[in-house]
């Protein structure tokens, strides 16, 4: 699996509402081959969409609810019928993969409150991922990020702990149980 070389992991970024091109999801037609083959010939398909790349793997929708609902209908056929529409006039293409979508809470609540989204909501399993609230774990996250970076400046002692403490304290909310 590799996101960089597009093997087994398909990524769908949020798209412009004025130009929601489904070729990002299902691939496109190679126009250069249209003069050699008929319109419905599978050899003219360029199966480079996220569902094609993520077949037998993972398809990730980034900020899924920023897209129009019509753009998300491919999720319904992928989950219900285990197939996706092919580019052009071809038949459906088999899909067997895991679809992971993430969003913020406000967009999820807005999407969930619209009763016209019922078909997609029936196929969603919501998994809440809370913020990290343990200091040691937050420090480990920062250290992991710094190890991968090219940042070579000196970091003062306890800087990571203070930054982690600030991040954790900013995530907490006031409790009514405190005296």
mmCIF file of C-alpha atoms in Angstrom:
data_model
loop_
_atom_site.group_PDB
_atom_site.id
_atom_site.type_symbol
_atom_site.label_atom_id
_atom_site.label_comp_id
_atom_site.label_asym_id
_atom_site.label_seq_id
_atom_site.Cartn_x
_atom_site.Cartn_y
_atom_site.Cartn_z
ATOM 1 C CA UNK A 1 0.000 0.000 0.000
ATOM 2 C CA UNK A 2 1.238 3.475 -0.829
ATOM 3 C CA UNK A 3 -0.560 6.810 -0.972
ATOM 4 C CA UNK A 4 2.330 8.389 -2.878
ATOM 5 C CA UNK A 5 2.360 5.814 -5.690
ATOM 6 C CA UNK A 6 -1.452 5.388 -5.529
ATOM 7 C CA UNK A 7 -1.471 1.679 -4.698
ATOM 8 C CA UNK A 8 -4.264 0.413 -2.479
ATOM 9 C CA UNK A 9 -5.114 3.801 -0.965
ATOM 10 C CA UNK A 10 -7.383 6.208 -2.837
ATOM 11 C CA UNK A 11 -7.779 9.734 -1.481
ATOM 12 C CA UNK A 12 -10.717 12.024 -2.281
ATOM 13 C CA UNK A 13 -10.106 15.660 -1.301
ATOM 14 C CA UNK A 14 -13.008 18.081 -0.885
ATOM 15 C CA UNK A 15 -13.882 19.446 -4.315
ATOM 16 C CA UNK A 16 -15.228 22.760 -5.548
ATOM 17 C CA UNK A 17 -19.053 22.726 -5.432
ATOM 18 C CA UNK A 18 -19.180 24.355 -8.880
ATOM 19 C CA UNK A 19 -17.016 21.675 -10.493
ATOM 20 C CA UNK A 20 -17.574 18.289 -8.878
ATOM 21 C CA UNK A 21 -15.949 16.019 -11.421
ATOM 22 C CA UNK A 22 -16.745 12.357 -10.733
ATOM 23 C CA UNK A 23 -13.588 11.258 -12.542
ATOM 24 C CA UNK A 24 -11.822 11.816 -9.205
ATOM 25 C CA UNK A 25 -13.934 8.951 -7.858
ATOM 26 C CA UNK A 26 -14.299 6.559 -10.787
ATOM 27 C CA UNK A 27 -11.630 7.438 -13.340
ATOM 28 C CA UNK A 28 -11.927 8.937 -16.792
ATOM 29 C CA UNK A 29 -11.917 8.146 -20.497
ATOM 30 C CA UNK A 30 -8.651 8.264 -22.433
ATOM 31 C CA UNK A 31 -9.665 10.477 -25.366
ATOM 32 C CA UNK A 32 -6.563 9.510 -27.366
ATOM 33 C CA UNK A 33 -7.888 5.931 -27.678
ATOM 34 C CA UNK A 34 -11.421 6.857 -28.743
ATOM 35 C CA UNK A 35 -10.549 6.850 -32.449
ATOM 36 C CA UNK A 36 -9.204 3.262 -32.187
ATOM 37 C CA UNK A 37 -11.934 1.649 -30.056
ATOM 38 C CA UNK A 38 -15.703 1.987 -29.672
ATOM 39 C CA UNK A 39 -17.168 4.199 -26.964
ATOM 40 C CA UNK A 40 -18.058 1.318 -24.636
ATOM 41 C CA UNK A 41 -14.770 -0.594 -25.032
ATOM 42 C CA UNK A 42 -12.993 -1.058 -21.669
ATOM 43 C CA UNK A 43 -9.620 -0.238 -23.249
ATOM 44 C CA UNK A 44 -10.494 3.463 -23.407
ATOM 45 C CA UNK A 45 -11.100 3.660 -19.640
ATOM 46 C CA UNK A 46 -8.417 5.194 -17.484
ATOM 47 C CA UNK A 47 -9.178 3.568 -14.135
ATOM 48 C CA UNK A 48 -7.311 6.055 -11.984
ATOM 49 C CA UNK A 49 -10.155 7.235 -9.736
ATOM 50 C CA UNK A 50 -10.013 6.894 -5.962
ATOM 51 C CA UNK A 51 -12.349 3.877 -5.942
ATOM 52 C CA UNK A 52 -10.237 2.112 -8.584
ATOM 53 C CA UNK A 53 -6.985 2.840 -6.767
ATOM 54 C CA UNK A 54 -8.484 1.858 -3.404
ATOM 55 C CA UNK A 55 -10.098 -1.350 -4.652
ATOM 56 C CA UNK A 56 -9.152 -4.193 -2.254
ATOM 57 C CA UNK A 57 -7.733 -1.450 -0.030
ATOM 58 C CA UNK A 58 -8.857 1.863 1.397
ATOM 59 C CA UNK A 59 -10.645 4.951 0.055
ATOM 60 C CA UNK A 60 -10.321 8.055 2.238
ATOM 61 C CA UNK A 61 -12.718 10.990 1.906
ATOM 62 C CA UNK A 62 -11.164 14.134 3.384
ATOM 63 C CA UNK A 63 -13.781 16.508 4.830
ATOM 64 C CA UNK A 64 -16.487 14.406 3.192
ATOM 65 C CA UNK A 65 -19.459 16.646 3.996
ATOM 66 C CA UNK A 66 -17.978 19.666 2.195
ATOM 67 C CA UNK A 67 -19.016 17.906 -1.032
ATOM 68 C CA UNK A 68 -22.516 17.970 -2.520
ATOM 69 C CA UNK A 69 -24.745 15.017 -1.639
ATOM 70 C CA UNK A 70 -25.053 14.017 -5.320
ATOM 71 C CA UNK A 71 -21.274 13.676 -5.454
ATOM 72 C CA UNK A 72 -21.447 11.136 -2.618
ATOM 73 C CA UNK A 73 -23.945 8.790 -4.309
ATOM 74 C CA UNK A 74 -21.061 6.609 -5.495
ATOM 75 C CA UNK A 75 -20.634 5.650 -1.830
ATOM 76 C CA UNK A 76 -24.154 4.189 -1.871
ATOM 77 C CA UNK A 77 -23.505 1.916 -4.840
ATOM 78 C CA UNK A 78 -20.068 0.957 -3.505
ATOM 79 C CA UNK A 79 -21.485 -0.119 -0.152
ATOM 80 C CA UNK A 80 -24.837 -1.538 -1.258
ATOM 81 C CA UNK A 81 -24.028 -3.229 -4.565
ATOM 82 C CA UNK A 82 -20.226 -3.596 -4.200
ATOM 83 C CA UNK A 83 -19.800 -1.844 -7.534
ATOM 84 C CA UNK A 84 -19.118 1.629 -8.856
ATOM 85 C CA UNK A 85 -20.078 3.239 -12.149
ATOM 86 C CA UNK A 86 -17.410 3.025 -14.797
ATOM 87 C CA UNK A 87 -16.321 6.094 -16.706
ATOM 88 C CA UNK A 88 -18.297 6.681 -19.877
ATOM 89 C CA UNK A 89 -20.931 4.159 -20.923
ATOM 90 C CA UNK A 90 -19.320 1.008 -19.557
ATOM 91 C CA UNK A 91 -20.816 -1.441 -17.112
ATOM 92 C CA UNK A 92 -20.409 -1.266 -13.347
ATOM 93 C CA UNK A 93 -16.975 -2.076 -11.880
ATOM 94 C CA UNK A 94 -16.592 -4.365 -8.864
ATOM 95 C CA UNK A 95 -15.425 -2.624 -5.678
ATOM 96 C CA UNK A 96 -14.323 -4.299 -2.470
ATOM 97 C CA UNK A 97 -12.679 -1.918 -0.069
ATOM 98 C CA UNK A 98 -12.942 0.078 3.105
ATOM 99 C CA UNK A 99 -14.312 3.614 2.864
ATOM 100 C CA UNK A 100 -13.101 6.003 5.564
ATOM 101 C CA UNK A 101 -14.473 9.527 5.703
ATOM 102 C CA UNK A 102 -13.760 12.235 8.212
ATOM 103 C CA UNK A 103 -15.304 15.554 9.032
ATOM 104 C CA UNK A 104 -15.701 18.000 11.858
ATOM 105 C CA UNK A 105 -18.619 17.784 14.289
ATOM 106 C CA UNK A 106 -20.539 20.820 12.970
ATOM 107 C CA UNK A 107 -20.603 19.526 9.377
ATOM 108 C CA UNK A 108 -21.623 16.048 10.587
ATOM 109 C CA UNK A 109 -24.551 17.481 12.591
ATOM 110 C CA UNK A 110 -25.680 19.591 9.619
ATOM 111 C CA UNK A 111 -25.505 16.575 7.283
ATOM 112 C CA UNK A 112 -27.253 14.302 9.792
ATOM 113 C CA UNK A 113 -30.119 16.751 10.356
ATOM 114 C CA UNK A 114 -31.081 16.815 6.651
ATOM 115 C CA UNK A 115 -33.638 14.029 6.124
ATOM 116 C CA UNK A 116 -32.798 13.769 2.399
ATOM 117 C CA UNK A 117 -29.417 12.240 3.307
ATOM 118 C CA UNK A 118 -31.040 9.153 4.809
ATOM 119 C CA UNK A 119 -29.665 6.734 2.191
ATOM 120 C CA UNK A 120 -26.085 7.725 2.905
ATOM 121 C CA UNK A 121 -26.648 7.948 6.670
ATOM 122 C CA UNK A 122 -27.858 4.329 6.688
ATOM 123 C CA UNK A 123 -24.437 3.273 5.400
ATOM 124 C CA UNK A 124 -22.326 5.308 7.823
ATOM 125 C CA UNK A 125 -20.873 3.995 11.060
ATOM 126 C CA UNK A 126 -19.795 6.959 13.167
ATOM 127 C CA UNK A 127 -16.630 6.470 15.184
ATOM 128 C CA UNK A 128 -15.786 9.327 17.506
ATOM 129 C CA UNK A 129 -12.074 9.997 17.817
ATOM 130 C CA UNK A 130 -11.505 12.187 20.859
ATOM 131 C CA UNK A 131 -8.565 14.494 21.346
ATOM 132 C CA UNK A 132 -5.607 13.147 23.257
ATOM 133 C CA UNK A 133 -5.868 14.258 26.897
ATOM 134 C CA UNK A 134 -2.793 12.489 28.325
ATOM 135 C CA UNK A 135 0.382 14.533 28.614
ATOM 136 C CA UNK A 136 2.826 11.681 27.920
ATOM 137 C CA UNK A 137 0.927 10.601 24.801
ATOM 138 C CA UNK A 138 0.785 14.169 23.476
ATOM 139 C CA UNK A 139 4.544 14.563 23.997
ATOM 140 C CA UNK A 140 5.129 11.299 22.087
ATOM 141 C CA UNK A 141 3.095 12.678 19.177
ATOM 142 C CA UNK A 142 5.210 15.855 19.069
ATOM 143 C CA UNK A 143 8.455 13.865 19.277
ATOM 144 C CA UNK A 144 7.326 11.594 16.449
ATOM 145 C CA UNK A 145 6.497 14.600 14.248
ATOM 146 C CA UNK A 146 9.856 16.249 15.018
ATOM 147 C CA UNK A 147 11.818 13.069 14.224
ATOM 148 C CA UNK A 148 10.313 12.986 10.734
ATOM 149 C CA UNK A 149 10.949 16.673 10.043
ATOM 150 C CA UNK A 150 14.104 18.431 8.893
ATOM 151 C CA UNK A 151 13.952 20.815 11.869
ATOM 152 C CA UNK A 152 17.496 21.026 13.281
ATOM 153 C CA UNK A 153 17.245 23.909 15.787
ATOM 154 C CA UNK A 154 17.814 23.473 19.516
ATOM 155 C CA UNK A 155 14.682 22.981 21.585
ATOM 156 C CA UNK A 156 14.868 24.168 25.197
ATOM 157 C CA UNK A 157 14.275 21.600 27.940
ATOM 158 C CA UNK A 158 10.618 20.957 28.807
ATOM 159 C CA UNK A 159 9.391 22.838 25.710
ATOM 160 C CA UNK A 160 7.604 19.740 24.437
ATOM 161 C CA UNK A 161 5.930 19.160 27.799
ATOM 162 C CA UNK A 162 4.761 22.789 28.051
ATOM 163 C CA UNK A 163 3.420 22.767 24.473
ATOM 164 C CA UNK A 164 1.647 19.453 25.114
ATOM 165 C CA UNK A 165 0.221 20.741 28.398
ATOM 166 C CA UNK A 166 -1.074 23.891 26.690
ATOM 167 C CA UNK A 167 -2.700 21.837 23.915
ATOM 168 C CA UNK A 168 -4.377 19.485 26.389
ATOM 169 C CA UNK A 169 -5.620 22.279 28.652
ATOM 170 C CA UNK A 170 -7.102 24.108 25.657
ATOM 171 C CA UNK A 171 -9.134 20.966 24.828
ATOM 172 C CA UNK A 172 -10.712 20.644 28.261
ATOM 173 C CA UNK A 173 -14.059 22.166 29.112
ATOM 174 C CA UNK A 174 -15.296 23.385 32.464
ATOM 175 C CA UNK A 175 -16.992 20.763 34.596
ATOM 176 C CA UNK A 176 -20.015 21.335 36.838
ATOM 177 C CA UNK A 177 -18.694 18.659 39.235
ATOM 178 C CA UNK A 178 -15.837 20.837 40.531
ATOM 179 C CA UNK A 179 -16.367 22.567 43.901
#
